[in-house]
Short mmCIF file of C-alpha atoms in Angstrom, two decimals:
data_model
loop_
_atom_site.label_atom_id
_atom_site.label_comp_id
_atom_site.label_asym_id
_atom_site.label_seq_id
_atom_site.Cartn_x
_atom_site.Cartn_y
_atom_site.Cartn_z
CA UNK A 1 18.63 -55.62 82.85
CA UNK A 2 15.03 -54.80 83.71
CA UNK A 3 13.13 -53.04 81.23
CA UNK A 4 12.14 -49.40 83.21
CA UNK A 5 9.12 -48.40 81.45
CA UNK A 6 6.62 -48.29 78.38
CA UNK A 7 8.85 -46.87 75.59
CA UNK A 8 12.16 -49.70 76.47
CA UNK A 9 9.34 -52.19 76.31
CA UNK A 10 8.82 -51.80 73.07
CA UNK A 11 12.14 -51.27 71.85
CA UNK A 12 14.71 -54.13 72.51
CA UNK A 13 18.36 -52.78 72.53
CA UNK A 14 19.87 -53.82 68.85
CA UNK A 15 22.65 -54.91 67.78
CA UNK A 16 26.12 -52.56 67.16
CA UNK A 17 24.86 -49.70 65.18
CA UNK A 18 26.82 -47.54 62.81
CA UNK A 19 26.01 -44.13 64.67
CA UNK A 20 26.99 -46.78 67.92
CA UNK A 21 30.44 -47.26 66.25
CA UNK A 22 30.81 -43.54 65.48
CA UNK A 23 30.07 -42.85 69.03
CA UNK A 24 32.96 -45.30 70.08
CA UNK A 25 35.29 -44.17 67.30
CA UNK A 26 34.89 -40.22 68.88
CA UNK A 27 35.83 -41.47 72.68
CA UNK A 28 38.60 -44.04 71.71
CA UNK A 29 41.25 -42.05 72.85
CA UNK A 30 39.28 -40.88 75.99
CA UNK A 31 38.49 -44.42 76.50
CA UNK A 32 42.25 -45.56 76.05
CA UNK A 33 43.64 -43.08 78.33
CA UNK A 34 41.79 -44.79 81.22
CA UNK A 35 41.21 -48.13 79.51
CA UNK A 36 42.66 -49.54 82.75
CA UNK A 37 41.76 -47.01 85.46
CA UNK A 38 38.01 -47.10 87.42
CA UNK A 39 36.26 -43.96 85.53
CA UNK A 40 32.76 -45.01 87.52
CA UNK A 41 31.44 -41.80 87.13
CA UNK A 42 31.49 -42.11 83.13
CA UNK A 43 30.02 -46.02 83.89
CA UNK A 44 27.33 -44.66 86.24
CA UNK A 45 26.11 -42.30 83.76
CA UNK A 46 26.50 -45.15 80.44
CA UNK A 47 24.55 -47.47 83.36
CA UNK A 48 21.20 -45.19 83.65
CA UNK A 49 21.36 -44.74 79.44
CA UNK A 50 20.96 -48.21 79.22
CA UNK A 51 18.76 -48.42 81.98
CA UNK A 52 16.24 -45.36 80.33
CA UNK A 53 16.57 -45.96 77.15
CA UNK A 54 13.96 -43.65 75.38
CA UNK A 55 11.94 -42.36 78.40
CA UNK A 56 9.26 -39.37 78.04
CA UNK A 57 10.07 -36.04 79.78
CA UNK A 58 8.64 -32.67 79.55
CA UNK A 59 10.93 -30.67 82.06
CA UNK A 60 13.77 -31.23 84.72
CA UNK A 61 12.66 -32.94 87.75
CA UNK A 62 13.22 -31.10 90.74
CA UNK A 63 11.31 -30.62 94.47
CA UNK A 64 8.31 -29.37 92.56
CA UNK A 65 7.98 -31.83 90.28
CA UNK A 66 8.61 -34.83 93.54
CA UNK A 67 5.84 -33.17 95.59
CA UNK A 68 3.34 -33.14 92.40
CA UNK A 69 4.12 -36.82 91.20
CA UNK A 70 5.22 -38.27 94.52
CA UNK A 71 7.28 -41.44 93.83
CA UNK A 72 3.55 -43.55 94.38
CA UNK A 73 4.07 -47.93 94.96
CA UNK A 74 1.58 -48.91 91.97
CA UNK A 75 2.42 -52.35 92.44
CA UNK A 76 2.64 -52.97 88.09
CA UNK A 77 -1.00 -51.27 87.77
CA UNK A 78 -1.76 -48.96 85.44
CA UNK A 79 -4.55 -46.30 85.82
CA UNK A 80 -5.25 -45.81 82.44
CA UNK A 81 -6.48 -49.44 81.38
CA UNK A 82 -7.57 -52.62 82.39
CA UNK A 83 -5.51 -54.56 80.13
CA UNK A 84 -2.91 -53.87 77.34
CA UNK A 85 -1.88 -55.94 74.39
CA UNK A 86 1.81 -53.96 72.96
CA UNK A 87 3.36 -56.05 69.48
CA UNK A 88 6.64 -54.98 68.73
CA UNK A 89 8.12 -55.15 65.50
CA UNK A 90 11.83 -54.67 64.61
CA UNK A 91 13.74 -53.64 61.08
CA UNK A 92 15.94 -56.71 60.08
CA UNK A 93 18.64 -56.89 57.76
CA UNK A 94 16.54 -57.79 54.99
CA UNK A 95 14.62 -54.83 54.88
CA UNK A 96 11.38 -56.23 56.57
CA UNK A 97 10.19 -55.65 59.79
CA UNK A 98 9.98 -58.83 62.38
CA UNK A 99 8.02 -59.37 65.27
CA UNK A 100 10.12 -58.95 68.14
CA UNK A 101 8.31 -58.66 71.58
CA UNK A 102 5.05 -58.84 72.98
CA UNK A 103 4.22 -57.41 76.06
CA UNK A 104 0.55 -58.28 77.93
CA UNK A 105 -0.83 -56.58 81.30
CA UNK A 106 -3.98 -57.11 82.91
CA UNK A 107 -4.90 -55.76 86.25
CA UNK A 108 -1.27 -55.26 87.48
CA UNK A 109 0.20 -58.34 86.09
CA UNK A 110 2.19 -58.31 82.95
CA UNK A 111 3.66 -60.93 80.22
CA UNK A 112 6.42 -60.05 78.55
CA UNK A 113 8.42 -62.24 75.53
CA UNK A 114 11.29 -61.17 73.43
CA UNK A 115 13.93 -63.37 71.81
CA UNK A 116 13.11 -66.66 73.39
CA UNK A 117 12.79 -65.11 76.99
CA UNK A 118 9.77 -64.89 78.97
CA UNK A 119 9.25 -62.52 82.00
CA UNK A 120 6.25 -62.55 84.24
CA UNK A 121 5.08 -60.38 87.22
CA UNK A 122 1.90 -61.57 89.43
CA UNK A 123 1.58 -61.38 93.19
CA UNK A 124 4.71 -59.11 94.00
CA UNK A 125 6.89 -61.79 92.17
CA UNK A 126 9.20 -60.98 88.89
CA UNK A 127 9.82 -64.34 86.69
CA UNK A 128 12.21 -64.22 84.07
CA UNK A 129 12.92 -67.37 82.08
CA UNK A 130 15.86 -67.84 79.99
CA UNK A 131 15.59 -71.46 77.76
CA UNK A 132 19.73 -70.85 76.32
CA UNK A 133 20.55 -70.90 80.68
CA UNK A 134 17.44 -73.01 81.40
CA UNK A 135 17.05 -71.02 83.97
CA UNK A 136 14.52 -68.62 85.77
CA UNK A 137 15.39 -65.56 88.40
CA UNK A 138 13.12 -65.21 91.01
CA UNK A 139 12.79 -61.55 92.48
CA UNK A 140 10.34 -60.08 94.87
CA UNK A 141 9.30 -56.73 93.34
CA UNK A 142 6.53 -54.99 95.58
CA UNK A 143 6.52 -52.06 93.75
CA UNK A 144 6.05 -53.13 90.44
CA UNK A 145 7.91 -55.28 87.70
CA UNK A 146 10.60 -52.51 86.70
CA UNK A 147 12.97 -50.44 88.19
CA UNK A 148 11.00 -47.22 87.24
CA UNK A 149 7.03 -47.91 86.94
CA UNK A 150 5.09 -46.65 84.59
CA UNK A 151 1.61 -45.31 85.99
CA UNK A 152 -0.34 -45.44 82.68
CA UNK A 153 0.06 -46.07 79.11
CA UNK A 154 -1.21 -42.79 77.53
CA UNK A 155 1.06 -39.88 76.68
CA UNK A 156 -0.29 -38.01 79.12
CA UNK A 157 1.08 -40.55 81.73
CA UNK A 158 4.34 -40.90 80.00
CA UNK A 159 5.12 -37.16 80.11
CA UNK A 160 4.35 -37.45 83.95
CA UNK A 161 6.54 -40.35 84.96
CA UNK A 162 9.47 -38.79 83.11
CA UNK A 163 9.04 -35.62 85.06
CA UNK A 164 8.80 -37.98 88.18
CA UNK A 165 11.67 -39.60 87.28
CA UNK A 166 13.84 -36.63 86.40
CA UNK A 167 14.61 -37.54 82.57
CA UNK A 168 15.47 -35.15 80.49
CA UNK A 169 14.62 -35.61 77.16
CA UNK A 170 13.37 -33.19 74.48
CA UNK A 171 9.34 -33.75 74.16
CA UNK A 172 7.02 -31.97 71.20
CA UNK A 173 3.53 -32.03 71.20
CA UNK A 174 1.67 -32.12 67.33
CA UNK A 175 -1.73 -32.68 66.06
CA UNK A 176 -1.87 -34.94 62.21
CA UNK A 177 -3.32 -37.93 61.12
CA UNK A 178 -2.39 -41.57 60.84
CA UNK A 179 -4.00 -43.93 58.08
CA UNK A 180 -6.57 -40.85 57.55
CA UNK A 181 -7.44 -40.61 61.28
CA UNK A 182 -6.64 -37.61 63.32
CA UNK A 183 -4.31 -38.30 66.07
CA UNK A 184 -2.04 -36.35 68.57
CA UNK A 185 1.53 -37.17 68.42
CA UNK A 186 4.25 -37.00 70.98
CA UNK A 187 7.71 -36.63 69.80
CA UNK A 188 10.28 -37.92 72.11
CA UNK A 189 14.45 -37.13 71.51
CA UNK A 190 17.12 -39.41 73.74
CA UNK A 191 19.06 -36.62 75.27
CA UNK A 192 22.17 -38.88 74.81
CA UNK A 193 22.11 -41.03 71.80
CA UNK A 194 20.23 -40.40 68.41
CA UNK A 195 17.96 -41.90 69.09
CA UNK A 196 13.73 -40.87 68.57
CA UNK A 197 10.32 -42.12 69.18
CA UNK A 198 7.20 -41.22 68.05
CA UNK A 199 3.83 -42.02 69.97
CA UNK A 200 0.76 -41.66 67.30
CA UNK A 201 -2.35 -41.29 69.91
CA UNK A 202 -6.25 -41.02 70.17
CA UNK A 203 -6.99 -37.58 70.54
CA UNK A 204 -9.64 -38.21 72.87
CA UNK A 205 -8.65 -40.35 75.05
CA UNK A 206 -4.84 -40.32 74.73
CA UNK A 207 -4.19 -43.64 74.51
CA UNK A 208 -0.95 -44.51 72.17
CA UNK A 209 -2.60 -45.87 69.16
CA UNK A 210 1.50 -46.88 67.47
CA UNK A 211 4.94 -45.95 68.54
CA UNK A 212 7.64 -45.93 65.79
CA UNK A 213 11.65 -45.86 67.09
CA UNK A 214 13.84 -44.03 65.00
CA UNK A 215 17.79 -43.53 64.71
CA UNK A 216 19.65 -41.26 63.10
CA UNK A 217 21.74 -41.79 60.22
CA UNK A 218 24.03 -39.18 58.66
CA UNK A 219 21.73 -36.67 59.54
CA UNK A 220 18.53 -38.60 58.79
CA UNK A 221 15.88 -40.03 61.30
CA UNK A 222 15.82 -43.92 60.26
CA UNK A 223 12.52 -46.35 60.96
CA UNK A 224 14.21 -49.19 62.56
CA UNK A 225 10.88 -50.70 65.18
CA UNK A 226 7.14 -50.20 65.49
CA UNK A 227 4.33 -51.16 68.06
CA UNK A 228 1.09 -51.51 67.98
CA UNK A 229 -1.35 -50.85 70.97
CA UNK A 230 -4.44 -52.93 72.11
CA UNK A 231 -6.48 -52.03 75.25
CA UNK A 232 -9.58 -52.93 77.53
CA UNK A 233 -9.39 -56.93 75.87
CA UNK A 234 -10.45 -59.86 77.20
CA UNK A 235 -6.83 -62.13 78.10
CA UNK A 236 -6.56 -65.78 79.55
CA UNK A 237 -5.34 -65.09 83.58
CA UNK A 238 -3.06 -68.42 82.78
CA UNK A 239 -1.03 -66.25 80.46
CA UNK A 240 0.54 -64.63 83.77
CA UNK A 241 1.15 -68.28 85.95
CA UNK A 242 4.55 -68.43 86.01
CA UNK A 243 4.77 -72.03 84.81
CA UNK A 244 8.30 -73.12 83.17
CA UNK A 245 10.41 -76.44 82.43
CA UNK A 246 10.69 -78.82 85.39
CA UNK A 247 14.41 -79.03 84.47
CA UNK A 248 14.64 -75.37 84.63
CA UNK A 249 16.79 -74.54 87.28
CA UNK A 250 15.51 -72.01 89.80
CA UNK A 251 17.74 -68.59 91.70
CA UNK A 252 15.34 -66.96 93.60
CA UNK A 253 17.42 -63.95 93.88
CA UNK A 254 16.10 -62.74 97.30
CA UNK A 255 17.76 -65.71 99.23
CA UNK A 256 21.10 -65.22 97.02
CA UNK A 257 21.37 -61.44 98.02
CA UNK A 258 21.18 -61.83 101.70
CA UNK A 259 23.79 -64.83 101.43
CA UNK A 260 26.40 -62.38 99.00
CA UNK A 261 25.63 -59.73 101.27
CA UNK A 262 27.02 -61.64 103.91
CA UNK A 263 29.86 -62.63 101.97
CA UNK A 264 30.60 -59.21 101.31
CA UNK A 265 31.02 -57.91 104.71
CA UNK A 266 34.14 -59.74 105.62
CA UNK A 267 36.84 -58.39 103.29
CA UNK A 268 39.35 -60.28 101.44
CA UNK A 269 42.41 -57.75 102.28
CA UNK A 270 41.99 -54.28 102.80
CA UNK A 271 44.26 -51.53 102.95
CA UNK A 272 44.23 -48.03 104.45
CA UNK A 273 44.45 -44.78 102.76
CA UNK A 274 44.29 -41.13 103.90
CA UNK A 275 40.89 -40.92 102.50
CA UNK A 276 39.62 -44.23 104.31
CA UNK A 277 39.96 -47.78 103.83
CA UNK A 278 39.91 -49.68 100.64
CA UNK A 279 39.17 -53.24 100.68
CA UNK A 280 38.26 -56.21 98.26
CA UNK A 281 35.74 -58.15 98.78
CA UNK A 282 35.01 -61.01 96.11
CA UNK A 283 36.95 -61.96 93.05
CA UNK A 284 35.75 -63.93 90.49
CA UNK A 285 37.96 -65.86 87.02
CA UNK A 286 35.92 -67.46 84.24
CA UNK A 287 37.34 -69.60 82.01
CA UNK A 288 37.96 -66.94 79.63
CA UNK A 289 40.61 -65.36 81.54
CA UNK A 290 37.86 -62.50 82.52
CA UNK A 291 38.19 -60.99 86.23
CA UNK A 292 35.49 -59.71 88.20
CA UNK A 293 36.29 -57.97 91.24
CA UNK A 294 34.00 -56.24 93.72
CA UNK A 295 35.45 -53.74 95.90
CA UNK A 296 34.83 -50.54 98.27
CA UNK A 297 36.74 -47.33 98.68
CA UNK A 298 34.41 -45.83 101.66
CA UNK A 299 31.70 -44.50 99.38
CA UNK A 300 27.98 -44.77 101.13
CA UNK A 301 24.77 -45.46 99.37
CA UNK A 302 23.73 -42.35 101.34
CA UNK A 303 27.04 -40.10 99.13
CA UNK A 304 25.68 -42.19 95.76
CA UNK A 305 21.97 -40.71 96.42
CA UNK A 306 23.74 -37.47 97.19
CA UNK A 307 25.85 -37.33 93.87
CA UNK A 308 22.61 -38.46 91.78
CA UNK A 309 19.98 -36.14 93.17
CA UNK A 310 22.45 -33.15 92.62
CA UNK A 311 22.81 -34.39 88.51
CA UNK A 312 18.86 -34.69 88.51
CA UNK A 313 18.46 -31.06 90.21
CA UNK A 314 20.52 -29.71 88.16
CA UNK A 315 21.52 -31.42 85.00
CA UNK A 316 25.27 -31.08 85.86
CA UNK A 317 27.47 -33.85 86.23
CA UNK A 318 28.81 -33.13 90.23
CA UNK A 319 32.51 -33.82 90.47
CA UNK A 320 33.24 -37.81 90.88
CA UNK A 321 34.39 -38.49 94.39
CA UNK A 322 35.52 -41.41 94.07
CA UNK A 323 39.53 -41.66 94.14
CA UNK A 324 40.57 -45.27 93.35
CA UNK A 325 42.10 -46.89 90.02
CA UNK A 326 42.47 -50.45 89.37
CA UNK A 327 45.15 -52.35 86.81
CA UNK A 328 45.26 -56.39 86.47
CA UNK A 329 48.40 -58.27 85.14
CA UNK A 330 49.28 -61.74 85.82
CA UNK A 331 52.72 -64.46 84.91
CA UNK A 332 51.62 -65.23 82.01
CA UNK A 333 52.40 -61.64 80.48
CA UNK A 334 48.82 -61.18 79.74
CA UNK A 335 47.48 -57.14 79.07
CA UNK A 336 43.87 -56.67 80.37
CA UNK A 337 41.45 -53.88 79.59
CA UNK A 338 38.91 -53.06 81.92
CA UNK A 339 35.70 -52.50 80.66
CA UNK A 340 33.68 -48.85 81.48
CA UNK A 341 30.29 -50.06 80.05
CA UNK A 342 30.18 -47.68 76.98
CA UNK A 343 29.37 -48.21 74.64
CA UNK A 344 29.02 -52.18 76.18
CA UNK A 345 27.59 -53.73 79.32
CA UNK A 346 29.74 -52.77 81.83
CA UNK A 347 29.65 -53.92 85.58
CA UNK A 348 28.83 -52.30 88.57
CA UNK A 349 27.20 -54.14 91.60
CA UNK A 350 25.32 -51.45 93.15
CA UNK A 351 23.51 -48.54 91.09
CA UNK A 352 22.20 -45.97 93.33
CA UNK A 353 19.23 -43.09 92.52
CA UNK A 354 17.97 -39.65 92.60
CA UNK A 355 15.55 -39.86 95.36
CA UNK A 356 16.89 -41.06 98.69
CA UNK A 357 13.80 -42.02 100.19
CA UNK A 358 13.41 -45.17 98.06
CA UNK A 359 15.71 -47.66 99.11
CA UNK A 360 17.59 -49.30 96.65
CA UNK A 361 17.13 -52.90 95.47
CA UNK A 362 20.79 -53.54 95.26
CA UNK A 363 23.25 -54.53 98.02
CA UNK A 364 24.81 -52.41 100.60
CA UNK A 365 27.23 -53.09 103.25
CA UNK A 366 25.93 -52.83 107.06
CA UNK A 367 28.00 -49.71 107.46
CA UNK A 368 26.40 -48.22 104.84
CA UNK A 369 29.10 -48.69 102.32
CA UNK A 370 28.28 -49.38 98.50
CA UNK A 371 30.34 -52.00 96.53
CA UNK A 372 31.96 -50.97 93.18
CA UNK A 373 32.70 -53.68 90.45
CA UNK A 374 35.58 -53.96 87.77
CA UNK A 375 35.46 -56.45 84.98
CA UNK A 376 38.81 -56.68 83.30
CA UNK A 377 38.64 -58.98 79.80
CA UNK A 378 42.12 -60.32 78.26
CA UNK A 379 43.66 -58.68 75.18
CA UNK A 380 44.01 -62.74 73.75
CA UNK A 381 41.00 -65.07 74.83
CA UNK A 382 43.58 -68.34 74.92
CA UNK A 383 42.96 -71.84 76.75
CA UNK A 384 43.11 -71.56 80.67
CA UNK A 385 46.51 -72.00 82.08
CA UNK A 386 47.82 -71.92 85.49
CA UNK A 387 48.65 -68.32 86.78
CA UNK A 388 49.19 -65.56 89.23
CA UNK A 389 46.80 -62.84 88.67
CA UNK A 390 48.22 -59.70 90.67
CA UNK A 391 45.55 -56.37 91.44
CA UNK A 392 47.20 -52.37 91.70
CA UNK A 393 45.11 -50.03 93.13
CA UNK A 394 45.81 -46.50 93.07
CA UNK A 395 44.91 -43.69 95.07
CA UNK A 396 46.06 -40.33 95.26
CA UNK A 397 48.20 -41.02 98.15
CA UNK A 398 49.20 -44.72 98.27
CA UNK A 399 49.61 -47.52 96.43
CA UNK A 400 48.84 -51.60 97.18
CA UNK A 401 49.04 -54.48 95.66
CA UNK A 402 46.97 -58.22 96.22
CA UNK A 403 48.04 -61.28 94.13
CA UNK A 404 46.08 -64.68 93.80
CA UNK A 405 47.33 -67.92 92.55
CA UNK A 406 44.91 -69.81 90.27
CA UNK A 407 44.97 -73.57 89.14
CA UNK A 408 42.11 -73.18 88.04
CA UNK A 409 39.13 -70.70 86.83
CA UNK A 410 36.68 -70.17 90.29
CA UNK A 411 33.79 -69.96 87.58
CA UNK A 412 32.53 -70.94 84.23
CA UNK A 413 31.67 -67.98 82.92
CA UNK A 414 29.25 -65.50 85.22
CA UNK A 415 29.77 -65.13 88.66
CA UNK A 416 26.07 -66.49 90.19
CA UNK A 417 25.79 -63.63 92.13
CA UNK A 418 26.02 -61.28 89.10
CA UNK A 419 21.73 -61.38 89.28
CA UNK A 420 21.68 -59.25 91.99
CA UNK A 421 24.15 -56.72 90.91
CA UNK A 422 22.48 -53.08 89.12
CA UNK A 423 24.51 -53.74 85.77
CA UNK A 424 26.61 -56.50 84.93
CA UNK A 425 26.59 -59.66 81.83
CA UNK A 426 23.48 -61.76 82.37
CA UNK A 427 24.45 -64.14 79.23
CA UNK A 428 27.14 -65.83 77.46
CA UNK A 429 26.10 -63.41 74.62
CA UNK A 430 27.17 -60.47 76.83
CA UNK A 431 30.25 -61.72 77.67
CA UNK A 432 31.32 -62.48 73.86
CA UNK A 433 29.74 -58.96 73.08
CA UNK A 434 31.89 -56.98 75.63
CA UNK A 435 35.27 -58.68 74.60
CA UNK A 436 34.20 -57.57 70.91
CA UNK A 437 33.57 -53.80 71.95
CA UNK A 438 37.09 -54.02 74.43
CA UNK A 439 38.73 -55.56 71.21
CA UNK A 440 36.97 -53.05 68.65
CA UNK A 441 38.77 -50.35 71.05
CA UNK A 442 42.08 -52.27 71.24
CA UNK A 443 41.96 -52.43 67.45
CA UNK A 444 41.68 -48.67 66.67
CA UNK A 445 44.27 -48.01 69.40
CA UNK A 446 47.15 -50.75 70.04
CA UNK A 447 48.40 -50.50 73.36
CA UNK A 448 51.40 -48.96 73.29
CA UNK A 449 49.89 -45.95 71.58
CA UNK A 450 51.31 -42.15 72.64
CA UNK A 451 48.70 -39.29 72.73
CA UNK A 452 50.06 -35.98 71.30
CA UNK A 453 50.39 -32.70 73.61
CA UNK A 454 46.77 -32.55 74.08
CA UNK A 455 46.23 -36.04 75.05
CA UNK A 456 44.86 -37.09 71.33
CA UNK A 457 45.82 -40.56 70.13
CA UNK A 458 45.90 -41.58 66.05
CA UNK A 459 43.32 -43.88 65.58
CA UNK A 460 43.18 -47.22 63.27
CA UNK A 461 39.82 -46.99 61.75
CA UNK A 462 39.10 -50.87 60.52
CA UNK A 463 35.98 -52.68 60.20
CA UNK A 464 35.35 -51.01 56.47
CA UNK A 465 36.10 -47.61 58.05
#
């Protein structure tokens, strides 16, 4: 997933934390209550934490705060600086901190490296390379490399865009020093997670001069990344030609949209409900035994804009709409938990936003219709055999079922089309990592587990707990 502005940039997400394991211990039971039911409004909200990550925000966005910022197409430029230089640095196990990323912008075209990867933007065009897929995405971006742009690097900038973008996280302004120097700093608290950064800038001109990320730990704020800021340096222009392996294969993801979107408009089966029709509309089995289906229920992208701009108005999450539940079994006996993206990756093919005058970048049916996504990921990852898989979806008023015989899987292990959905596994990594958290759940909780009178269920704490 796109990195959506300065602070995520130099932050990469981390690996399974212990405050990260608290959080899923405290919302097993929640979790296995409707481990198997479509709870998209709880996945729509986990979606735009992992989208944000730490973003800067100094009040809640609302018509004011739209017609001051204005949502403005900077096309990746920032109007602070000519060129940036950002080295991130990340706490590893043994106690040292690493490099980690390295992000470069010049004159509206940016660099960016972390883990092996390499991501470019120049003329429009977002490049990401990945050597483990030898592959590289292709996306046309006009508006700037990420899904929310930044318009500067300085604090002053950062506190704007988060008011544009109607975050609400807890800002402090201070005034101290840093290696004997005086700077201003700008404290910045996730809303969400515990999670903290602190920018340490120039006092005169703003400009961050190091950001440290922080999480806390049994009540204490832990160190666990730094970056350092260069500006206004001299940098090679071939640093942003997007030049990769000749054997590197190539999904230029504007071509692959229109084709899925095509795809998508001629259902599979539907059915019809009091509320509307429900109908699927791709399915997709990895060798794994992991099901992807995409699906709508009658929701428009015009409703998702709705239900979004009324959270970001008023910091109240509106009452979901959305009415459909979805269970997998198949003849081999096999149990299958869907996941809900917390604390994993989750899926969900179309992410909508808060202002409904910017289109989305994600596909929508011709009727205006908005496909939903379910990944359901076996209880027993076994070798592939022959077998039925059979869909129930549930409504309030009626109930269907759709079956599909399978030889073999239809895929290896991500659907191709998964590049063009808002949130969804991009790597064999993510697909290993969400059958751990969906096990780690299945773990605490075994299936057959009764809740008490007010719906609690005893939990198995393992994993040195």
């Amino acid at each position: 997933m796109q990195e959506n502005n300065l602070i995520h940039l130099a932050f990469p997400d981390s690996e399974i934390s212990d405050s990260l394991r608290q959080e899923v211990q405290n919302r097993t039971s929640s979790l296995h209550a409707r481990h198997q039911g479509k709870v998209r409004t709880r996945r729509a909200i986990i979606g735009s934490i992992a989208s944000f990550a730490v973003i800067a925000s100094a009040v809640v966005a609302g018509p004011k705060a739209y017609a001051l910022y204005g949502m403005r197409r900077i096309d990746g430029s920032m109007s602070d600086c000519q060129s940036a230089i950002m080295e991130g640095f990340e706490l590893g196990k043994d106690g040292q901190f690493h490099p980690d990323r390295t992000t470069i912008y010049s004159q509206g075209k940016w660099r960016i490296e972390y883990h092996g990867t390499t991501q470019i933007y120049s003329n429009q065009t977002l490049w990401n390379y990945d050597p483990e897929l030898n592959q590289v995405i292709k996306k046309f971006r006009p508006n700037g490399p990420f899904s929310h742009n930044s318009s500067g690097f300085s604090v002053m900038a950062m506190v704007e865009d988060g008011t544009r973008f109607g975050w609400k996280d807890k800002t402090t302004f201070s005034s101290g020093t840093l290696e004997g120097k005086p700077v201003e700093i700008l404290t910045i608290e996730q809303s969400t997670w515990p999670t903290q950064a602190i920018i340490y800038a120039d006092p005169n001109t703003h400009m961050p001069i190091k950001m440290t990320q922080a999480t806390k730990r049994k009540g204490i704020w832990e160190i666990s990344g730094y970056s350092t800021f260069k500006f206004n340096s001299n940098i090679d222009a071939k640093q942003f030609e997007p030049k990769f392996p000749a054997t590197a294969a190539i999904v230029d993801v504007q071509n692959l949209k229109a084709k899925w979107a095509a795809k998508l408009e001629k259902p599979i089966t539907e059915f019809q409900t009091s509320h509307g029709k429900v109908a699927i509309r791709d399915i997709a089995v990895n060798e794994r035994g992991h099901i992807f289906v995409v699906y709508t229920d009658g929701q428009t992208a015009a409703q998702e804009s709705e239900y979004w701009d009324t959270y970001h108005r008023t910091n109240v999450i509106p009452p979901a709409p959305f009415r459909v539940q979805l269970k997998a079994n198949d003849t081999l006996g096999t149990t299958y938990f869907a996941s809900d993206g917390g604390p994993g990756i989750g899926f969900q093919p179309y992410v909508g936003n808060a202002n409904s005058k910017v289109p989305s970048e994600y596909v929508s049916l011709r009727d205006g219709q908005i496909p939903h996504g379910i990944w359901f990921i076996p209880s027993k990852i076994e070798p592939w055999k022959p077998k039925t898989i059979t869909l129930s979806f549930t409504t309030d008023d009626k109930d269907f079922k759709w079956s599909l015989n399978l030889e073999k899987p239809t895929i290896k292990l991500i659907p191709d089309w998964m590049v063009v959905c808002g949130m969804g596994p991009r790597s064999a990594k993510d697909v290993i990592k969400e059958e751990y958290n969906v096990h780690l759940v299945m773990e605490m909780i075994p299936p057959n587990a009764k809740a008490d009178d007010q719906g609690r269920v005893q939990i198995k704490y393992k994993y040195g707990r």
